[in-house]
Amino acid sequence: MQNDRMLRVALDWAVDEIDPPRSFGGWNTGRVVQQTHESLVEDDFHMPPGSTGAPTQVVPRLAESVQQSPDARHFIFKLRRDVRFHDGAELDADAVVLNYQRMCDPASPYYSHVAADFNREGVGLIDHVHARDSMTVEFRLSEPFPEFLRYMTQEDAPGSQALISPKAIREFGPDGCADRAPGTGAFRFHRRFETAGGSAVELRRNAAYWDGPPAIDAIQFLPIPDLQDRVRALMEGQVDVAYSLEGTDVENLLAHGFNVPAFSPPYLWYLVFNQRDPWVSDGRVRQAIAHAIDRKSLCDALFPGTVRPATSAIPPGAPAHDAHALERYPYDPDLARALLAAAGVPQGLVLHVIGARAGSAQLDPGAIFQRIAHDLAAVGVRLEVSLQDEWVAYCNQWRQGAPMGVAMSEMSWAMSCDVWLSQVLHSRNMSPRGFNAGYHHDPVLDTMLDQARSTLSFEERKSLYRAADARVMETLPILPLVTSARGMIACSPRVTGLTTVNQCWQDFRRVRFT
């Protein structure tokens, strides 16, 4: 293999285990999985967005065609022929059924509690999945779910509906497939190796790929946690692509010929309020915190030209995102003090917050919390911050729910699928079973989210999700702070064939070098 035919990609954190349905490594792991594994449908990575914040188009991938019933409860997938997993196993209807038994059939010997939990919002409504013939699979849902196909495209939800070899599931068991879970993608897992920045992964070209082999021979995903080290590696030609460059001098990169696209990925950096905390369980305190944080100054000082303040819990790149959503919490320290006084908060109140020092798309948590602490101190609240060094360990801790004594936690996440609001805020997904890590329980919001999820008309569904978002921003169980506008990815001038769509990962199947 020639090194000049290897794409080298800098990540901001190490790659978690490669087993898409049961991985919780963040978008960095999803960025690898996008190359190695495929779902029945996927984002169209080769169609540029029609407008600034337009969501991706969903197209068949391992399915050749999809029939959806008018009530969005019945889906029939015709599979592509002559597709094989990297270990030689055939893609057929039985392989699809086995993969979904792993995620949603407790009676199956191949059921994984972890995969089921990670994918619960996407597969929880599946009543029945069966093979109609060797190349046709039928899904029946208990309720209408018009976002069922879009949710399939989420490579790190966490978890994923990307398919792995049935041979591997049978051989290693439902929970033993880490790094030995062959997919059907244009690249195959070759090896994991250690670097100074953590665990890296090398992929090799799949010469037998059903849609034709890629032009490049291999991809290395290299963790480089320090931002300036990632920039230096890109500038010096040590890597061809780098992620998570928000906060660097983008204009300098552009002046040197690098491609730093401006786009609208479904990304939020946000705070999660612990509803069991005696102080932040009071909505006036949460609103005071929101008014006390100068989000615009934070963006301008730490990430000039690359992030912008978030005004909505529905991110850009999601179907119901409203670019003109009302700014409910302008910077207003006087109002923040009044709200704290009305809630009876004593001067000098100490709030404990947890986060990760770095990790997948984490921007710079330490610097962000310094700005937040400065702003809160100005209204009489002291912030005590505990940052964990290991990102994956933090994620696993975070999903268990906020512990006693912790008022807030932070997370960087979101989806190009509106049902994400349910995933992180519906009471049925309350930690530790789901990802409602602040224990939010709002029957009104639950009803709104359930109605939105099952509404068939796109325009009506969008309106309902926007109403639910307004409820979220009014009651404030989470506080969205910033979203990415530029710098999530940058490419060397020698990289061609990569179309930027509004997603947090890319498809390198058509990449070439000049």
Coordinates of C-alpha atoms in Angstrom, one line a residue:
M1 CA 0.0 0.0 0.0
Q2 CA 1.3 3.4 -0.9
N3 CA 1.3 6.0 1.9
D4 CA 0.2 8.7 -0.6
R5 CA -3.0 6.8 -1.1
M6 CA -3.9 6.8 2.7
L7 CA -6.2 9.5 4.1
R8 CA -5.0 10.6 7.5
V9 CA -7.8 12.1 9.7
A10 CA -7.1 13.9 13.0
L11 CA -9.7 13.5 15.7
D12 CA -10.0 15.3 19.0
W13 CA -10.3 12.1 21.0
A14 CA -9.7 8.4 20.7
V15 CA -12.0 5.9 18.9
D16 CA -14.2 3.8 21.1
E17 CA -14.9 0.1 20.4
I18 CA -16.1 -0.6 16.8
D19 CA -19.5 -2.3 17.2
P20 CA -22.0 0.3 16.1
P21 CA -25.2 -0.8 17.9
R22 CA -23.5 -0.9 21.3
S23 CA -20.8 1.9 21.0
F24 CA -21.0 5.1 23.1
G25 CA -17.9 6.8 21.9
G26 CA -19.3 10.0 20.5
W27 CA -19.1 11.3 17.0
N28 CA -15.5 10.3 16.5
T29 CA -16.5 6.7 16.6
G30 CA -19.4 7.5 14.3
R31 CA -17.0 9.1 11.9
V32 CA -15.2 5.8 11.7
V33 CA -18.3 3.7 11.5
Q34 CA -19.7 5.8 8.6
Q35 CA -16.8 4.3 6.5
T36 CA -17.1 0.7 7.6
H37 CA -20.8 0.0 8.3
E38 CA -24.1 0.7 6.6
S39 CA -27.7 0.9 7.5
L40 CA -30.7 0.0 5.4
V41 CA -31.0 3.8 4.6
E42 CA -28.4 6.5 5.0
D43 CA -27.9 10.2 4.6
D44 CA -27.2 11.3 1.1
F45 CA -23.6 12.6 1.5
H46 CA -23.3 13.6 -2.1
M47 CA -26.1 16.0 -2.4
P48 CA -25.2 19.5 -1.1
P49 CA -27.7 21.2 1.1
G50 CA -30.3 23.2 -0.8
S51 CA -30.2 25.9 1.9
T52 CA -28.0 26.9 4.8
G53 CA -29.7 24.8 7.5
A54 CA -31.3 22.1 5.4
P55 CA -31.3 18.6 6.8
T56 CA -29.8 15.8 4.9
Q57 CA -31.8 13.7 2.4
V58 CA -32.4 10.1 3.5
V59 CA -31.8 7.6 0.7
P60 CA -31.7 3.8 0.4
R61 CA -28.3 2.2 1.1
L62 CA -28.4 -1.5 1.9
A63 CA -32.0 -1.4 0.9
E64 CA -32.6 -1.1 -2.8
S65 CA -36.0 0.3 -2.1
V66 CA -38.3 1.1 0.8
Q67 CA -42.1 1.0 1.0
Q68 CA -43.7 2.9 3.8
S69 CA -47.4 2.5 4.7
P70 CA -49.5 5.7 4.8
D71 CA -49.8 5.4 8.6
A72 CA -45.9 5.0 9.0
R73 CA -46.3 1.8 10.9
H74 CA -45.4 -0.7 8.2
F75 CA -42.1 -0.6 6.3
I76 CA -40.9 -3.1 3.7
F77 CA -37.2 -3.1 2.6
K78 CA -36.0 -4.8 -0.6
L79 CA -32.4 -5.6 -0.1
R80 CA -29.5 -5.1 -2.5
R81 CA -28.2 -8.3 -4.0
D82 CA -24.6 -9.5 -4.0
V83 CA -23.7 -7.5 -0.8
R84 CA -21.3 -9.2 1.6
F85 CA -20.0 -8.3 5.0
H86 CA -16.2 -8.0 5.3
D87 CA -16.0 -11.6 6.7
G88 CA -17.8 -13.0 3.7
A89 CA -21.2 -13.4 5.3
E90 CA -24.1 -12.6 2.9
L91 CA -26.4 -9.7 3.4
D92 CA -29.9 -11.3 3.3
A93 CA -33.2 -10.9 5.1
D94 CA -32.1 -13.3 7.9
A95 CA -29.0 -11.1 8.6
V96 CA -31.2 -8.1 9.0
V97 CA -33.6 -9.9 11.3
L98 CA -30.8 -11.1 13.5
N99 CA -29.3 -7.6 13.8
Y100 CA -32.7 -6.2 14.9
Q101 CA -33.3 -9.2 17.3
R102 CA -30.1 -8.1 19.0
M103 CA -31.6 -4.6 19.6
C104 CA -35.3 -5.2 20.2
D105 CA -36.2 -8.9 21.0
P106 CA -35.5 -9.9 24.6
A107 CA -36.6 -13.4 23.8
S108 CA -33.7 -13.8 21.3
P109 CA -30.5 -15.5 22.4
Y110 CA -28.7 -12.7 20.5
Y111 CA -30.4 -9.9 22.4
S112 CA -28.0 -7.3 23.9
H113 CA -29.3 -5.2 26.8
V114 CA -26.7 -2.5 26.0
A115 CA -27.5 -2.4 22.3
A116 CA -31.2 -2.2 23.2
D117 CA -30.7 0.6 25.6
F118 CA -28.6 2.7 23.3
N119 CA -31.1 2.3 20.4
R120 CA -34.3 2.4 22.4
E121 CA -35.6 5.6 20.9
G122 CA -35.1 4.3 17.4
V123 CA -36.3 0.7 17.7
G124 CA -38.5 0.8 20.8
L125 CA -41.7 0.9 18.7
I126 CA -40.8 -2.2 16.6
D127 CA -43.4 -4.8 17.3
H128 CA -42.2 -7.3 14.7
V129 CA -39.5 -7.7 12.1
H130 CA -39.4 -10.7 9.8
A131 CA -38.1 -12.0 6.5
R132 CA -40.9 -12.1 3.9
D133 CA -38.4 -13.8 1.5
S134 CA -34.6 -14.1 1.3
M135 CA -34.2 -10.5 0.2
T136 CA -37.2 -8.7 1.7
V137 CA -37.7 -7.6 5.3
E138 CA -40.8 -6.3 6.9
F139 CA -41.1 -4.1 10.0
R140 CA -44.3 -3.5 11.9
L141 CA -44.4 -0.8 14.5
S142 CA -46.8 -0.4 17.4
E143 CA -47.4 3.3 16.7
P144 CA -46.9 5.6 13.8
F145 CA -43.3 6.8 13.6
P146 CA -42.6 8.8 10.4
E147 CA -39.0 9.5 11.5
F148 CA -38.2 5.8 11.6
L149 CA -36.1 6.0 8.5
R150 CA -34.3 9.2 9.4
Y151 CA -33.4 7.8 12.8
M152 CA -31.6 4.9 11.0
T153 CA -29.1 7.3 9.7
Q154 CA -27.8 8.3 13.2
E155 CA -24.3 6.7 13.4
D156 CA -23.8 7.6 17.0
A157 CA -27.1 8.0 18.7
P158 CA -25.3 6.6 20.8
G159 CA -25.7 3.2 19.3
S160 CA -26.6 2.8 15.7
Q161 CA -28.8 0.7 13.4
A162 CA -25.8 0.0 11.2
L163 CA -25.7 -3.8 10.4
I164 CA -22.9 -6.1 11.5
S165 CA -22.1 -9.6 10.3
P166 CA -24.5 -12.2 11.5
K167 CA -21.6 -14.6 11.6
A168 CA -19.8 -12.4 14.1
I169 CA -22.9 -12.1 16.3
R170 CA -23.3 -15.9 16.4
E171 CA -19.6 -16.5 16.9
F172 CA -18.8 -13.9 19.6
G173 CA -22.2 -13.4 21.1
P174 CA -24.4 -10.2 21.3
D175 CA -21.9 -8.4 23.6
G176 CA -18.6 -9.8 22.4
C177 CA -18.2 -8.1 19.0
A178 CA -16.0 -5.1 19.9
D179 CA -13.5 -4.5 17.0
R180 CA -14.6 -7.8 15.4
A181 CA -18.0 -6.7 14.1
P182 CA -17.5 -6.7 10.3
G183 CA -19.7 -4.3 8.3
T184 CA -20.5 -4.0 4.6
G185 CA -18.9 -0.5 4.0
A186 CA -16.4 0.7 1.5
F187 CA -13.6 0.3 4.1
R188 CA -13.0 -2.5 6.6
F189 CA -11.4 -2.4 10.0
H190 CA -7.8 -3.3 9.8
R191 CA -6.1 -2.6 13.1
R192 CA -6.2 -0.5 16.3
F193 CA -2.9 1.0 17.4
E194 CA -1.8 3.3 20.2
T195 CA -0.5 6.8 19.6
A196 CA 0.5 9.6 22.0
G197 CA -3.0 10.9 21.8
G198 CA -4.8 7.6 22.4
S199 CA -6.2 4.7 20.5
A200 CA -6.2 5.1 16.7
V201 CA -7.8 3.0 14.0
E202 CA -6.7 2.1 10.5
L203 CA -9.2 1.1 7.8
R204 CA -8.3 -0.6 4.5
R205 CA -10.1 -0.4 1.2
N206 CA -12.8 -2.9 0.6
A207 CA -12.0 -4.1 -3.0
A208 CA -15.3 -6.1 -3.1
Y209 CA -17.5 -3.2 -2.1
W210 CA -20.9 -3.5 -3.7
D211 CA -20.9 0.1 -5.1
G212 CA -17.4 -0.1 -6.4
P213 CA -14.1 0.2 -4.4
P214 CA -13.0 3.6 -3.2
A215 CA -10.2 5.4 -4.9
I216 CA -8.0 5.6 -1.8
D217 CA -6.4 2.6 -0.2
A218 CA -6.8 3.3 3.5
I219 CA -7.8 5.7 6.2
Q220 CA -6.1 6.3 9.6
F221 CA -8.1 8.0 12.3
L222 CA -5.6 9.6 14.6
P223 CA -6.5 11.1 18.0
I224 CA -4.8 14.4 18.6
P225 CA -6.6 15.9 21.7
D226 CA -4.9 19.3 21.7
L227 CA -6.4 21.8 19.3
Q228 CA -3.1 23.5 18.3
D229 CA -1.5 20.1 17.7
R230 CA -4.3 19.2 15.3
V231 CA -3.9 22.5 13.5
R232 CA -0.1 22.0 13.3
A233 CA -0.6 18.5 12.0
L234 CA -2.9 19.8 9.3
M235 CA -0.6 22.7 8.3
E236 CA 2.5 20.6 8.2
G237 CA 0.8 17.8 6.1
Q238 CA 0.9 15.2 8.8
V239 CA -2.9 14.7 8.3
D240 CA -5.2 15.5 5.4
V241 CA -8.4 16.1 7.4
A242 CA -8.9 17.5 10.9
Y243 CA -12.0 17.7 13.0
S244 CA -13.0 20.1 15.8
L245 CA -11.0 23.1 14.8
E246 CA -13.5 25.6 16.3
G247 CA -11.4 28.1 18.2
T248 CA -8.5 28.3 15.9
D249 CA -7.6 31.0 13.3
V250 CA -9.9 29.8 10.5
E251 CA -8.9 32.8 8.3
N252 CA -5.3 31.7 8.5
L253 CA -6.2 28.2 7.3
L254 CA -8.2 29.6 4.5
A255 CA -5.3 31.8 3.5
H256 CA -3.1 28.8 3.2
G257 CA -5.5 27.0 0.9
F258 CA -7.3 24.7 3.3
N259 CA -10.9 24.0 2.9
V260 CA -12.8 25.0 6.0
P261 CA -16.5 24.8 5.0
A262 CA -19.2 26.8 6.7
F263 CA -22.2 24.5 7.3
S264 CA -24.9 23.8 9.9
P265 CA -24.2 20.5 11.6
P266 CA -26.8 19.2 14.2
Y267 CA -24.6 20.2 17.1
L268 CA -25.2 21.7 20.6
W269 CA -22.9 22.3 23.5
Y270 CA -25.4 22.5 26.4
L271 CA -25.8 22.3 30.2
V272 CA -28.1 19.7 31.8
F273 CA -29.8 20.9 35.0
N274 CA -30.3 18.3 37.8
Q275 CA -34.0 18.4 38.6
R276 CA -33.2 16.7 42.0
D277 CA -31.0 19.6 43.1
P278 CA -32.6 21.8 45.7
W279 CA -31.7 25.0 43.9
V280 CA -31.7 24.4 40.1
S281 CA -34.9 22.5 40.4
D282 CA -36.4 26.0 40.8
G283 CA -37.1 27.3 37.3
R284 CA -36.3 30.9 38.3
V285 CA -32.8 29.8 39.2
R286 CA -32.3 28.1 35.8
Q287 CA -33.6 31.2 34.1
A288 CA -31.3 33.4 36.1
I289 CA -28.3 31.2 35.1
A290 CA -29.4 31.6 31.4
H291 CA -29.6 35.4 31.7
A292 CA -26.3 35.6 33.6
I293 CA -24.2 33.9 30.9
D294 CA -23.0 36.2 28.1
R295 CA -23.1 33.6 25.3
K296 CA -22.2 36.1 22.5
S297 CA -19.0 37.2 24.4
L298 CA -18.2 33.6 25.1
C299 CA -18.4 32.7 21.4
D300 CA -16.5 35.8 20.3
A301 CA -13.7 35.4 22.8
L302 CA -13.1 31.6 22.6
F303 CA -14.3 30.6 19.2
P304 CA -14.3 33.7 16.9
G305 CA -16.1 33.1 13.7
T306 CA -16.7 29.4 14.3
V307 CA -19.6 29.0 16.8
R308 CA -22.7 31.0 17.5
P309 CA -25.1 31.3 20.5
A310 CA -27.8 28.7 20.5
T311 CA -31.4 29.8 21.0
S312 CA -33.1 26.5 20.6
A313 CA -32.9 22.9 21.7
I314 CA -33.6 21.7 18.2
P315 CA -30.2 22.0 16.4
P316 CA -29.4 23.3 13.0
G317 CA -29.6 20.6 10.4
A318 CA -32.7 19.0 12.0
P319 CA -36.0 19.2 10.1
A320 CA -37.8 21.3 12.7
H321 CA -35.0 23.7 13.5
D322 CA -36.1 27.3 13.4
A323 CA -33.3 29.7 12.5
H324 CA -35.4 32.6 13.7
A325 CA -36.3 31.1 17.1
L326 CA -37.0 33.6 19.8
E327 CA -34.0 34.7 21.9
R328 CA -35.6 34.0 25.3
Y329 CA -32.5 34.6 27.5
P330 CA -30.6 37.7 26.4
Y331 CA -27.6 38.6 28.6
D332 CA -29.1 40.5 31.5
P333 CA -27.3 40.2 34.9
D334 CA -29.7 42.5 36.6
L335 CA -32.6 40.3 35.7
A336 CA -30.6 37.3 36.8
R337 CA -30.0 38.8 40.2
A338 CA -33.7 39.6 40.6
L339 CA -34.7 36.1 39.7
L340 CA -32.2 34.7 42.2
A341 CA -33.5 37.0 44.9
A342 CA -37.1 36.0 44.1
A343 CA -36.1 32.3 44.5
G344 CA -34.5 33.0 47.9
V345 CA -31.0 32.1 46.7
P346 CA -28.4 33.2 49.3
Q347 CA -25.5 35.4 48.1
G348 CA -22.5 33.2 47.4
L349 CA -24.4 30.0 46.6
V350 CA -22.0 27.3 45.4
L351 CA -23.2 25.1 42.5
H352 CA -21.2 22.0 41.6
V353 CA -20.9 21.1 37.9
I354 CA -19.3 18.1 36.2
G355 CA -17.9 17.8 32.7
A356 CA -15.1 16.3 30.6
R357 CA -11.8 18.0 30.1
A358 CA -11.9 17.1 26.4
G359 CA -13.5 14.6 24.1
S360 CA -15.6 14.2 21.0
A361 CA -16.6 17.6 19.7
Q362 CA -16.2 19.1 23.2
L363 CA -14.8 22.4 22.0
D364 CA -12.9 23.6 25.1
P365 CA -14.9 22.7 28.3
G366 CA -12.3 24.2 30.7
A367 CA -12.3 27.6 28.9
I368 CA -16.1 27.6 28.6
F369 CA -16.6 26.9 32.3
Q370 CA -14.2 29.7 33.1
R371 CA -16.4 32.1 31.2
I372 CA -19.5 30.7 32.8
A373 CA -18.0 30.9 36.3
H374 CA -17.0 34.5 35.7
D375 CA -20.5 35.5 34.6
L376 CA -22.2 33.6 37.5
A377 CA -19.8 35.2 40.0
A378 CA -21.0 38.6 38.9
V379 CA -24.6 37.7 40.0
G380 CA -23.5 36.1 43.3
V381 CA -23.2 32.4 42.4
R382 CA -20.0 30.5 42.7
L383 CA -19.3 27.6 40.3
E384 CA -17.2 24.6 41.4
V385 CA -16.2 22.5 38.4
S386 CA -15.0 19.0 38.2
L387 CA -13.6 17.9 34.9
Q388 CA -13.0 14.2 34.1
D389 CA -9.9 13.4 32.0
E390 CA -11.3 10.4 30.1
W391 CA -14.2 11.2 27.7
V392 CA -15.7 7.7 27.3
A393 CA -15.6 7.2 31.1
Y394 CA -17.4 10.6 31.5
C395 CA -20.0 9.6 29.0
N396 CA -20.8 6.4 30.8
Q397 CA -21.0 8.3 34.1
W398 CA -23.1 11.0 32.6
R399 CA -25.7 8.6 31.2
Q400 CA -26.3 7.2 34.7
G401 CA -27.8 10.5 35.7
A402 CA -26.6 13.5 37.8
P403 CA -25.4 12.3 41.2
M404 CA -26.5 14.0 44.4
G405 CA -24.6 17.2 45.0
V406 CA -24.2 18.0 41.3
A407 CA -26.3 20.8 40.0
M408 CA -25.3 20.7 36.4
S409 CA -23.5 18.6 33.8
E410 CA -22.4 19.4 30.3
M411 CA -22.8 17.5 27.1
S412 CA -22.1 18.1 23.4
W413 CA -24.7 16.3 21.3
A414 CA -27.7 16.6 19.1
M415 CA -29.2 14.9 16.1
S416 CA -30.5 15.6 12.6
C417 CA -33.6 13.9 13.8
D418 CA -36.2 15.8 15.8
V419 CA -37.1 12.9 18.0
W420 CA -33.7 13.7 19.7
L421 CA -35.8 15.9 22.1
S422 CA -37.5 12.8 23.3
Q423 CA -34.3 11.0 23.7
V424 CA -32.8 13.5 26.1
L425 CA -35.9 15.0 27.8
H426 CA -38.9 12.5 27.8
S427 CA -39.5 11.0 31.2
R428 CA -39.5 7.5 29.8
N429 CA -35.8 8.0 28.9
M430 CA -34.9 9.1 32.4
S431 CA -31.4 7.9 33.5
P432 CA -30.1 5.4 34.1
R433 CA -32.3 3.7 31.4
G434 CA -32.0 6.4 28.9
F435 CA -30.3 9.8 28.3
N436 CA -32.5 12.2 30.3
A437 CA -29.5 12.8 32.6
G438 CA -31.2 15.6 34.6
Y439 CA -34.2 13.5 35.5
H440 CA -36.6 15.9 33.8
H441 CA -40.3 15.0 34.3
D442 CA -42.8 17.2 32.5
P443 CA -46.1 15.5 31.6
V444 CA -47.0 18.4 29.4
L445 CA -43.8 18.1 27.4
D446 CA -44.1 14.3 27.3
T447 CA -47.5 14.6 25.7
M448 CA -46.3 17.2 23.2
L449 CA -43.3 15.0 22.2
D450 CA -45.5 11.9 21.9
Q451 CA -47.9 13.7 19.6
A452 CA -45.1 15.2 17.5
R453 CA -43.4 11.8 17.1
S454 CA -46.6 10.1 15.7
T455 CA -47.9 13.0 13.5
L456 CA -47.8 12.0 9.8
S457 CA -47.9 15.4 8.2
F458 CA -44.4 16.9 8.0
E459 CA -45.6 20.5 8.4
E460 CA -47.8 19.6 11.3
R461 CA -45.0 17.5 12.9
K462 CA -42.5 20.4 12.5
S463 CA -45.0 22.8 14.1
L464 CA -45.5 20.4 17.0
Y465 CA -41.8 19.9 17.6
R466 CA -41.3 23.7 17.5
A467 CA -44.0 24.0 20.1
A468 CA -42.2 21.4 22.2
D469 CA -39.0 23.2 21.8
A470 CA -40.6 26.4 23.0
R471 CA -41.8 24.5 26.1
V472 CA -38.2 23.3 26.6
M473 CA -36.8 26.8 26.3
E474 CA -39.4 28.2 28.6
T475 CA -39.0 25.6 31.4
L476 CA -35.3 25.1 30.7
P477 CA -34.4 21.5 31.7
I478 CA -31.3 22.0 29.5
L479 CA -29.6 25.2 28.5
P480 CA -28.2 25.2 24.9
L481 CA -25.2 27.4 24.8
V482 CA -23.5 27.3 21.4
T483 CA -23.7 25.6 18.1
S484 CA -21.0 25.1 15.4
A485 CA -20.9 27.3 12.3
R486 CA -17.4 26.7 10.9
G487 CA -14.4 24.6 11.8
M488 CA -16.0 21.3 12.6
I489 CA -13.9 19.9 9.7
A490 CA -11.0 21.2 7.6
C491 CA -9.3 19.6 4.6
S492 CA -6.0 19.8 2.9
P493 CA -6.1 21.2 -0.7
R494 CA -5.1 17.8 -2.0
V495 CA -8.3 16.3 -0.8
T496 CA -11.1 16.3 -3.4
G497 CA -14.5 14.6 -3.8
L498 CA -15.8 15.4 -0.4
T499 CA -19.2 17.1 -0.3
T500 CA -20.1 18.9 2.9
V501 CA -23.7 18.2 4.2
N502 CA -25.3 19.2 7.4
Q503 CA -24.1 16.3 9.5
C504 CA -21.5 15.7 12.1
W505 CA -19.6 13.0 10.2
Q506 CA -18.6 12.5 6.6
D507 CA -18.6 9.8 3.9
F508 CA -15.1 9.3 2.4
R509 CA -16.1 6.8 -0.2
R510 CA -15.5 9.3 -3.1
V511 CA -12.4 11.0 -1.7
R512 CA -9.5 11.4 -4.1
F513 CA -6.1 13.1 -3.9
T514 CA -4.9 15.7 -6.4

